[in-house]
Coordinates of C-alpha atoms and ligand atoms in Angstrom, one line a residue:
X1 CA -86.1 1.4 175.3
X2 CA -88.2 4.6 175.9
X3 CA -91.7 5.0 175.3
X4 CA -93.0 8.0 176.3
X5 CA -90.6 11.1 174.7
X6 CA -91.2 14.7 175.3
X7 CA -89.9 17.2 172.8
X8 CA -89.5 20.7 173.4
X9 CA -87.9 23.9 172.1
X10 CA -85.0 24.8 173.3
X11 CA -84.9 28.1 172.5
X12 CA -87.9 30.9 171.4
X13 CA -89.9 28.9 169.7
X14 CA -89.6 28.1 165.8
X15 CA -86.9 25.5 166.3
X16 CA -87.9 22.8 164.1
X17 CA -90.2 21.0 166.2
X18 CA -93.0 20.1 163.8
X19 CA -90.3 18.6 161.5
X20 CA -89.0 17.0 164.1
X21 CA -92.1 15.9 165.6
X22 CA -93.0 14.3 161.8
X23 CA -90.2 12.5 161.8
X24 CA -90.6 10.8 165.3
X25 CA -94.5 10.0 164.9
X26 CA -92.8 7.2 162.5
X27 CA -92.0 5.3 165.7
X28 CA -94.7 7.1 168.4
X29 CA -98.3 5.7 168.4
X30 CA -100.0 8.5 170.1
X31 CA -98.7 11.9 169.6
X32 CA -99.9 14.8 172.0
X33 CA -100.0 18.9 172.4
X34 CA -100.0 19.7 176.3
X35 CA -99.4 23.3 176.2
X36 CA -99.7 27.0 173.8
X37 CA -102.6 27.2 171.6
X38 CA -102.6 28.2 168.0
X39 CA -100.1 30.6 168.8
X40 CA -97.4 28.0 167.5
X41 CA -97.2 27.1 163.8
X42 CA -95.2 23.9 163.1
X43 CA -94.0 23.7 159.7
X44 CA -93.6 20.3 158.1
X45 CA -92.8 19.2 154.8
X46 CA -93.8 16.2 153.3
X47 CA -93.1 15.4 149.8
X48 CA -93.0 19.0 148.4
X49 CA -96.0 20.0 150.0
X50 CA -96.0 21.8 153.2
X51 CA -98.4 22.2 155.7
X52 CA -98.5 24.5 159.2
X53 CA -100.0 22.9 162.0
X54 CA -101.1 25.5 164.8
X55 CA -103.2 23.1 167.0
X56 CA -103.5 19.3 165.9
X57 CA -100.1 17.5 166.6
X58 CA -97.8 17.1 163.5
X59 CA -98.2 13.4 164.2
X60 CA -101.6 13.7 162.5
X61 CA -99.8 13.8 158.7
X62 CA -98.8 10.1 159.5
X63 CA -101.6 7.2 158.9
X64 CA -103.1 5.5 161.9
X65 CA -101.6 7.9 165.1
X66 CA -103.9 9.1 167.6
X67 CA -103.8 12.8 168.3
X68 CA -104.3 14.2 171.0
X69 CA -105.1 18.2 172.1
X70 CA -104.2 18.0 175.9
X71 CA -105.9 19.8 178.9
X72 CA -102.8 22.3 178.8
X73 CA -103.7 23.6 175.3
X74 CA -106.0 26.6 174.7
X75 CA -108.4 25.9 172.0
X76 CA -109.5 28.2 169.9
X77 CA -112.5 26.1 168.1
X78 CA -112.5 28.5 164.7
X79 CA -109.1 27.6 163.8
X80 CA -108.9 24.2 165.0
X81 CA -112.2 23.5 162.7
X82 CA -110.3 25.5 159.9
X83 CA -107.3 23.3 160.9
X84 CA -109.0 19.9 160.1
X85 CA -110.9 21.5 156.9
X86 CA -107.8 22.0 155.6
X87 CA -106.5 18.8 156.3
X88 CA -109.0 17.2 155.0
X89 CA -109.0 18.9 152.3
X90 CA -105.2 18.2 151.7
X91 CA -106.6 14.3 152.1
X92 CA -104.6 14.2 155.5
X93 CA -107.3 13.9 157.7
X94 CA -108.0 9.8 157.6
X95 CA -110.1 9.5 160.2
X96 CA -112.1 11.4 163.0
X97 CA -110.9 9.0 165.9
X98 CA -107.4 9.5 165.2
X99 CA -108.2 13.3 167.2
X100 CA -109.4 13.5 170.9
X101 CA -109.8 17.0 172.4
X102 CA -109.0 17.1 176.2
X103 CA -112.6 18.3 177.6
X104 CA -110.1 20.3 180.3
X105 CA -108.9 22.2 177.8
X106 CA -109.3 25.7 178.1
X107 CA -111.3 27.8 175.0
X108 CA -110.3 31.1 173.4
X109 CA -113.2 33.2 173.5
X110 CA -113.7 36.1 171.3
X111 CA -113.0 38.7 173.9
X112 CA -109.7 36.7 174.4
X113 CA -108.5 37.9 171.1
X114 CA -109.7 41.4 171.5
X115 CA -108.3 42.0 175.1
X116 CA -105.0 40.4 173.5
X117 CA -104.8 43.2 170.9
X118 CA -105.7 46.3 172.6
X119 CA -103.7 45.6 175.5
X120 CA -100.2 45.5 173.1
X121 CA -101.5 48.8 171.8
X122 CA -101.9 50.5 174.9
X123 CA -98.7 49.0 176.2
X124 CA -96.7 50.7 173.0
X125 CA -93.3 50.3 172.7
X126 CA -93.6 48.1 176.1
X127 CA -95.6 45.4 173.7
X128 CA -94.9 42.0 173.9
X129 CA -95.2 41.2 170.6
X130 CA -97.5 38.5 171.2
X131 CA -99.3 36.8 168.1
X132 CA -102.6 38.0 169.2
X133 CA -104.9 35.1 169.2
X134 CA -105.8 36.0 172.5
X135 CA -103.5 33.0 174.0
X136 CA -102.8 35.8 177.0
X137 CA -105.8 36.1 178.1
X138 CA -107.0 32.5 178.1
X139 CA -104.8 31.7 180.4
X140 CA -104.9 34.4 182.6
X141 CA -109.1 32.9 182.8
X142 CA -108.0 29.4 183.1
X143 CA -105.8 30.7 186.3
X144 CA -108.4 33.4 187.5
X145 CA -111.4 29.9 187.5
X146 CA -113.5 31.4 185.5
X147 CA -112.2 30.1 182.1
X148 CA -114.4 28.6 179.7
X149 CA -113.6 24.3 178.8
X150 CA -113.8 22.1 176.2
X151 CA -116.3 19.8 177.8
X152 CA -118.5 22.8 178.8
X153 CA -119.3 23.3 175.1
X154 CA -121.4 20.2 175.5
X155 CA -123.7 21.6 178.3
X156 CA -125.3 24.3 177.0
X157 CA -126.4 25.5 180.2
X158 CA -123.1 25.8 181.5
X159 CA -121.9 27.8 178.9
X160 CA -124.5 30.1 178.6
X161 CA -123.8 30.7 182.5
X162 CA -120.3 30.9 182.0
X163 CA -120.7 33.5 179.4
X164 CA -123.0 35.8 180.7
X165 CA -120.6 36.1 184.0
X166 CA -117.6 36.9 182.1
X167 CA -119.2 38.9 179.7
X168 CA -119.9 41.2 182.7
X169 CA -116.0 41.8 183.0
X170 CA -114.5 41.5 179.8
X171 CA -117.7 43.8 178.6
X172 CA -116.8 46.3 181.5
X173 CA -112.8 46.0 180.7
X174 CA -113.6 47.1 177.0
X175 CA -115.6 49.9 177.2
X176 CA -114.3 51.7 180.2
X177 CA -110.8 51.2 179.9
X178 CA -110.2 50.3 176.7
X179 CA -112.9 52.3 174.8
X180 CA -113.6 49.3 172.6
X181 CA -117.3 47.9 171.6
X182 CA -119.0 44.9 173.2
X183 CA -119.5 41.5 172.7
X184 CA -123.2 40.5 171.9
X185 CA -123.5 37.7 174.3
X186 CA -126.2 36.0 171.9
X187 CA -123.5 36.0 168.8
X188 CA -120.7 34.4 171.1
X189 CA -123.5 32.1 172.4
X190 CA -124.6 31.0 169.3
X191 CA -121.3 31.0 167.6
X192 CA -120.1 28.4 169.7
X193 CA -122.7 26.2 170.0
X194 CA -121.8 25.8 166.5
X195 CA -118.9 24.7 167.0
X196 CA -119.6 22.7 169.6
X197 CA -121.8 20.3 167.3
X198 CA -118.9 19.9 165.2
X199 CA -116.4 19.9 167.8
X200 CA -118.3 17.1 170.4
X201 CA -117.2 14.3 168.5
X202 CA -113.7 14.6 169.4
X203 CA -114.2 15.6 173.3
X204 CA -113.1 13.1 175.7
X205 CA -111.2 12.3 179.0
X206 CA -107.3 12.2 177.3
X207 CA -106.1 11.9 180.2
X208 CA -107.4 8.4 181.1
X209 CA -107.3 7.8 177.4
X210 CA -103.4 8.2 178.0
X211 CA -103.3 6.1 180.8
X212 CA -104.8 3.5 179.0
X213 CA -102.5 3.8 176.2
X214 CA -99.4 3.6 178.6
X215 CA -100.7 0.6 180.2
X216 CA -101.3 -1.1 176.7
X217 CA -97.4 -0.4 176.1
X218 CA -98.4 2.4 173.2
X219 CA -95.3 4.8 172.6
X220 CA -96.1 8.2 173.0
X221 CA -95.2 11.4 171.8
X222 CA -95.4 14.4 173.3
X223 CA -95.2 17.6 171.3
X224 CA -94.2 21.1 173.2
X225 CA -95.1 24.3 171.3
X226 CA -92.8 27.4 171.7
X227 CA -89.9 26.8 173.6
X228 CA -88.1 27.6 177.1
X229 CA -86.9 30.5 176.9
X230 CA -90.5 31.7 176.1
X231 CA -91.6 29.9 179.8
X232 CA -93.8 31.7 181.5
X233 CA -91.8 31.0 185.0
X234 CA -88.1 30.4 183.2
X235 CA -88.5 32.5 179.8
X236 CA -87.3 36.3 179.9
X237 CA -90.5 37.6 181.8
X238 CA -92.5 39.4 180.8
X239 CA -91.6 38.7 177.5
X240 CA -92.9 35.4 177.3
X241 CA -95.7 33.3 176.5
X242 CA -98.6 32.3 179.1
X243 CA -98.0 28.8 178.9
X244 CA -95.1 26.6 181.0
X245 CA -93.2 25.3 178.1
X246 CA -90.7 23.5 179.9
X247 CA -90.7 19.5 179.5
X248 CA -92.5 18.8 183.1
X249 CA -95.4 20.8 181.5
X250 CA -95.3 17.6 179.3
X251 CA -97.2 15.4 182.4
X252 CA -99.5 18.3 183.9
X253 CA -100.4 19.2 180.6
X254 CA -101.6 16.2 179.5
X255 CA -103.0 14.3 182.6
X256 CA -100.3 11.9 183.1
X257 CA -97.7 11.3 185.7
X258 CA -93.8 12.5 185.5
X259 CA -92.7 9.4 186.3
X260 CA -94.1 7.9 182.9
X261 CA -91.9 10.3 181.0
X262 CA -88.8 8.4 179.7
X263 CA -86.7 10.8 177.9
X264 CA -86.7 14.6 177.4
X265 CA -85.1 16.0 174.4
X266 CA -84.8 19.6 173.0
X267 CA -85.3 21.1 169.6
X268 CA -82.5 23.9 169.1
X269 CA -81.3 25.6 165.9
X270 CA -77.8 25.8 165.0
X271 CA -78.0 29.6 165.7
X272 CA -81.1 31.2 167.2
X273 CA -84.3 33.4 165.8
X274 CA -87.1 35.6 168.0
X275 CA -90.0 36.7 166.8
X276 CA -91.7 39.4 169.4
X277 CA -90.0 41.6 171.4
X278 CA -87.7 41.1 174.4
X279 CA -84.0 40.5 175.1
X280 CA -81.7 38.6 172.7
X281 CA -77.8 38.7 173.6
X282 CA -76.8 37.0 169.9
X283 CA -79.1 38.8 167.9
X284 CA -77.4 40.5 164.3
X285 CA -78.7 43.5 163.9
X286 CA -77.0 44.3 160.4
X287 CA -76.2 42.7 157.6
X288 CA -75.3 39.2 159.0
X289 CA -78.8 39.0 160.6
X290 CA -80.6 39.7 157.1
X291 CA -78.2 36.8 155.2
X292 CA -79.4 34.3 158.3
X293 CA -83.0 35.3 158.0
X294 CA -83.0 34.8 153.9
X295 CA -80.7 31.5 154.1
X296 CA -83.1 30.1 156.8
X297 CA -86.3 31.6 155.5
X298 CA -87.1 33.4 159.1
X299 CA -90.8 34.4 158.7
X300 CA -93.3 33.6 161.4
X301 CA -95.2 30.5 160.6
X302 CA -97.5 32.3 162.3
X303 CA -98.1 35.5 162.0
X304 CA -95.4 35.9 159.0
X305 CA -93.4 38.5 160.9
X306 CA -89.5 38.8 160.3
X307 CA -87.6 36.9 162.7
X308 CA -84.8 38.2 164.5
X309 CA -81.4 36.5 163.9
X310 CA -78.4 35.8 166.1
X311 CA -75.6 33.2 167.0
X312 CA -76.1 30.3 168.7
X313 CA -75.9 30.9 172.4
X314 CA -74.4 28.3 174.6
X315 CA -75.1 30.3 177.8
X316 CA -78.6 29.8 176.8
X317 CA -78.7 26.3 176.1
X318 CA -77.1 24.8 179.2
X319 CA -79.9 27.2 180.9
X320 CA -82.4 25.2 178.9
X321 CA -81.1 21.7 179.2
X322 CA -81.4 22.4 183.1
X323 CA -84.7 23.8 183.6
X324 CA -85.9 20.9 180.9
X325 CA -83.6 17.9 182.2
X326 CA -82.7 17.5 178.4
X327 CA -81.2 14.2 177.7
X328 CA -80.9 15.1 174.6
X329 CA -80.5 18.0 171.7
X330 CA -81.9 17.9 167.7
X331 CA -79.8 20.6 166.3
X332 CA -81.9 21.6 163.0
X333 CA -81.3 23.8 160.2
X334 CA -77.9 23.4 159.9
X335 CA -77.7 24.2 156.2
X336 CA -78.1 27.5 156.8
X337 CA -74.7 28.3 157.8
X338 CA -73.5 26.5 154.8
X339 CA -71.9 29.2 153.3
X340 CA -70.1 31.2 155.8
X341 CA -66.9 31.9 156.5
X342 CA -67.0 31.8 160.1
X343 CA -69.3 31.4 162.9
X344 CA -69.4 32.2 166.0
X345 CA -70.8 30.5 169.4
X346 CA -71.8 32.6 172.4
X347 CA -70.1 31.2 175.6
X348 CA -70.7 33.9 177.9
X349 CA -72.0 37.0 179.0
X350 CA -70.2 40.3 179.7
X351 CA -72.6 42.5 182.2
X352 CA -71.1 45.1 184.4
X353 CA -67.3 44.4 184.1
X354 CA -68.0 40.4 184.8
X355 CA -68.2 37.1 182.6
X356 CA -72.2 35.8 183.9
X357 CA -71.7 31.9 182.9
X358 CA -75.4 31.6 183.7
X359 CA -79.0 32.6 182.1
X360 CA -79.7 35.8 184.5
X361 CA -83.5 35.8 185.1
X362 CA -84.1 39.4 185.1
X363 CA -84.9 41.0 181.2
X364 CA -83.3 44.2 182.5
X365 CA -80.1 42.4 183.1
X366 CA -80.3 40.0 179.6
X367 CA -80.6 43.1 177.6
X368 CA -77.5 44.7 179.1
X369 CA -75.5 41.4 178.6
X370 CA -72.8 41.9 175.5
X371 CA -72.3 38.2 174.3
X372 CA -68.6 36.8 174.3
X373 CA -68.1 34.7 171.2
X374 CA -66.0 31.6 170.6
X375 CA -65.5 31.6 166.8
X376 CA -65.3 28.7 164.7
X377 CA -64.5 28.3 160.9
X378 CA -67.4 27.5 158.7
X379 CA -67.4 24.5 156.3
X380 CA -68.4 26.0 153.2
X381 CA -70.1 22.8 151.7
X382 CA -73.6 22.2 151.1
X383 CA -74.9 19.4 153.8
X384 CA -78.5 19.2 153.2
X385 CA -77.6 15.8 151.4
X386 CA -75.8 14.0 153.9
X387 CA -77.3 11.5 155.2
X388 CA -74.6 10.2 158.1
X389 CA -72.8 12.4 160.4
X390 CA -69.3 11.1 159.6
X391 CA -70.4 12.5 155.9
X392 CA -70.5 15.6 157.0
X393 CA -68.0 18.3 156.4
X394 CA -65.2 18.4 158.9
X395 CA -65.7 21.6 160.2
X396 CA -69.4 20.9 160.7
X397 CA -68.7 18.2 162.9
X398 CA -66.5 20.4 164.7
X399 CA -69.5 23.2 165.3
X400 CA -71.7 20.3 166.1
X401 CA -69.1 18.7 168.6
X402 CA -68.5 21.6 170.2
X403 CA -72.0 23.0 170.7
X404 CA -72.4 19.4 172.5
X405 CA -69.7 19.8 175.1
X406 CA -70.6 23.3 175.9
X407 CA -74.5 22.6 176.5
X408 CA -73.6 19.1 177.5
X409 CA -76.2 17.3 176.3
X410 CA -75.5 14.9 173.4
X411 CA -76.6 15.8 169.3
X412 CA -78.7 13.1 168.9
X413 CA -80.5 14.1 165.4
X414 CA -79.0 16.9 163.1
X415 CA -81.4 18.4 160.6
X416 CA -79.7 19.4 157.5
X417 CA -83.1 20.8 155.4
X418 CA -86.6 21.3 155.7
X419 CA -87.5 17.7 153.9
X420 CA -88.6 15.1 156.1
X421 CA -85.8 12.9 154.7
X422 CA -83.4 15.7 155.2
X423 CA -81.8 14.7 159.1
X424 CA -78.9 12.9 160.4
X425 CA -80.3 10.7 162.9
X426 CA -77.4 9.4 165.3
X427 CA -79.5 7.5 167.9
X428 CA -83.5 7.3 167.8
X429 CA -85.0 8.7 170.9
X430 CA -87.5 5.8 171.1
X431 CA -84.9 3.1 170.5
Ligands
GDP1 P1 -91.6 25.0 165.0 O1 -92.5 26.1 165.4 O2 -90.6 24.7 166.0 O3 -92.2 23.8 164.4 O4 -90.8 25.7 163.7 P2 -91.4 26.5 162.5 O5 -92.1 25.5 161.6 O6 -92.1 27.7 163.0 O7 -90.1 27.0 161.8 C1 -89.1 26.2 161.4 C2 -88.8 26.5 159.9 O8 -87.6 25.9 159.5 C3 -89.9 25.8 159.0 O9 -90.1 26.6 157.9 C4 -89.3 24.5 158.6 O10 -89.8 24.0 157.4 C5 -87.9 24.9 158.5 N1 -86.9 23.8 158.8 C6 -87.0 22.9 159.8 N2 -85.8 22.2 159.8 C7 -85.0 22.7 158.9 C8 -83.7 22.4 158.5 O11 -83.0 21.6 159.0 N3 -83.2 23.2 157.5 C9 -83.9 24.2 156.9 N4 -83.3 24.9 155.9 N5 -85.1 24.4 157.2 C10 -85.7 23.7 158.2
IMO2 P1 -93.9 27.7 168.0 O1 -94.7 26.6 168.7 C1 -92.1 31.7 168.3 C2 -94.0 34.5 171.1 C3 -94.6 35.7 170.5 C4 -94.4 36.7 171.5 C5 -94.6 35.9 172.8 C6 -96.0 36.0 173.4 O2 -94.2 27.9 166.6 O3 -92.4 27.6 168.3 P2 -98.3 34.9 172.8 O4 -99.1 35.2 171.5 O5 -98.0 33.6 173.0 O6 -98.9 35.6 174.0 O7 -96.9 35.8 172.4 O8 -94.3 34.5 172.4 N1 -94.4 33.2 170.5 C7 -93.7 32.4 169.7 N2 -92.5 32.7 169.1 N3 -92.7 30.5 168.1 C8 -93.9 30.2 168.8 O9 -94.5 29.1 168.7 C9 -94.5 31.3 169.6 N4 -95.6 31.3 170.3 C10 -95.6 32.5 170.9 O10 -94.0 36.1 169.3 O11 -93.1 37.2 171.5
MG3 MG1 -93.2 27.9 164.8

């Protein structure tokens, strides 16, 4: 039986995996963030109501699991104190233990955000297309040692040191290159010693916090934001995110050791969405991509951007399952090819008079790549209430069958709406 799961995306981000995550906290007792910040926006959907979760783990919309914000995350404290307002608000917000902040966990600064934003401007059509909440630059602090942590919010002295020494920089950066106004070092420095009253309570050692809970024979889940192809290391650099997304970001992220990771499994739509800029072999650029993005309701959780639309790309997913170890795929959103005649299934690449069977790592290369599609006839049934996979339509089993063998990795939950009840679950991870 495994304990300790790890769910990632499988794809760029938006895959389903705060549904997916909601559904699993049923059988997790801890559930954990270990990388991104409130870049990500995890949609769930509990009876009629939704709420989007950019910070505390989905978990937290279950009674009586212990969330957890990991040393990987980058916290930004104004949205994660909006975050809990709103659950509390919403009456999903139970109890104050059931969240610990990692005190290694990096914070988003104000200048963060600004550095974030002017640099896509100057870089023009060569943006990113990031989300600009400053998630960038965080990191690139957190990696440079001079980034600013959760547990130094609770000695003043450090912070104010801390702030005063990057303010130097970022100050410098923004009026000299960027031609930008300053940060008041006073307003940052009393700003967050605001939050830090409110924030203390939850600041603690996660990691031996974990520990303990593994030893104790908890079941825990963790919770990847974005997804691989967004890697910092694997994604299609430099369009990416900061953050490793990957599944072994799962143990450094959170303070625990690979080898207490039982199972890995991915988060993949049944055809794939962007958001941001950067190469996309299966993107739709017409028609087909707008019927996809109404049908699935592609805006950004986050920053309610368009999504871009494509075919599912096999080429892309046995890329994934290798550089996560996958040992197993949740294939969401199925419903939304309901209605179509046909649909297609991207099994290789065509780039310079040869068929590339593998993920090339260079952008410049991806973006030249002209997709060769398998195509497969659609079912033409609603499934969003079928509840077994042998319910489903023939020809939906078929897609799902033969996404499996090409990716290799078994379907182990199909998601057929955004409902937590809506999913086919074939075998539970945990079990
Ligand atoms: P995440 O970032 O991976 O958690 O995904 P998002 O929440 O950003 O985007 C996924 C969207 O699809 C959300 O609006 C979900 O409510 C919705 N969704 C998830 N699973 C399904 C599904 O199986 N069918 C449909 N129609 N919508 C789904
Ligand atoms: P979830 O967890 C989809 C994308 C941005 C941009 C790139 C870099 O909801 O799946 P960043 O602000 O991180 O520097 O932006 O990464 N991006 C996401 N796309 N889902 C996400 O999160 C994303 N988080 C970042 O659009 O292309
Ligand atoms: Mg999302």
């Amino acid at each position: 039986m495994a304990k300790n799961v790890v769910i990632v995306g499988a794809q760029w981000g938006d895959e389903g995996k705060g549904k997916v995550v909601d559904i699993l906290s049923e059988y997790a007792d801890v559930i954990v963030r270990f990388q991104g910040g409130n870049n990500a926006g995890h949609t769930v959907i509990v009876e009629q109501e939704k709420f989007i979760l950019h910070l505390i783990p989905s978990g937290i919309l279950r009674k009586g699991k212990k969330c957890i914000i990991g040393n990987g995350v980058v916290v930004d404290p104004a949205i994660l104190l909006e975050e809990i307002d709103m659950l509390l608000a919403k009456g999903q917000f139970q109890d104050s233990s059931n969240l610990l902040i990692s005190e290694d966990a990096h914070l988003i600064m104000p200048y963060h955000k600004k550095l974030d934003v002017v640099r896509e401007r100057v870089r023009g059509q060569y943006k990113i297309g990031t989300t600009g909440r400053g998630i960038g630059p965080a990191y690139e602090d957190k990696v440079a040692r001079c980034g600013i942590r959760c547990g130094d919010l609770l000695r003043e002295e450090v912070l104010r040191g801390k702030l005063k020494t990057n303010l130097l920089e970022k100050n410098h950066l923004l009026q000299n290159i960027y031609h930008e106004d300053c940060f008041a070092m006073h307003d940052i420095y009393e700003q967050y010693i605001s939050y830090a009253e409110k924030i203390a309570p939850y600041i603690t050692n996660t990691s031996i916090y974990l520990d303990e809970a593994i030893k104790a024979g908890k079941r825990i889940l963790f919770e990847g934001a974005q997804g691989a192809l967004l890697d910092v290391d694997h994604g299609t650099y430099p369009f990416v995110t900061s953050s490793n997304t990957v599944a072994g970001e799962a143990a450094t992220g959170s303070g625990i050791g690979p080898t207490k990771i039982d199972k890995v499994v991915g988060v993949s739509k049944a055809y794939t969405t962007r958001v941001g800029e950067g190469p996309f072999p299966t993107e739709l650029k017409g028609e087909e991509g707008m019927r996809l993005r109404e049908q699935g309701g592609e805006y950004g959780a986050t920053t309610g951007r368009p999504r871009r639309c494509g075919w599912f790309d096999a080429v892309a997913g046995i890329y994934s399952a290798r550089i996560n170890g996958l040992d197993g795929m949740i294939l969401t959103k199925l419903d939304v090819l309901d209605n179509l005649d046909k649909i297609m299934i991207c099994i290789g690449y065509r780039y310079d008079n040869n068929i590339l069977k593998d993920f090339p790592s260079d952008s410049d290369i991806l973006n030249k790549c002209e997709p060769v599609y398998e195509i497969m006839d659609g079912w033409k049934e609603p499934t969003s209430n079928v509840t077994k996979f042998s319910r489903l339509p023939k020809n939906a089993q078929k897609y799902i069958k033969r996404l499996e063998e090409l990716i290799e990795v078994s379907i182990i939950i199909v998601s057929v709406g955004a409902g937590r009840k809506e999913a086919i679950m074939i075998e539970n991870p945990f079990q």
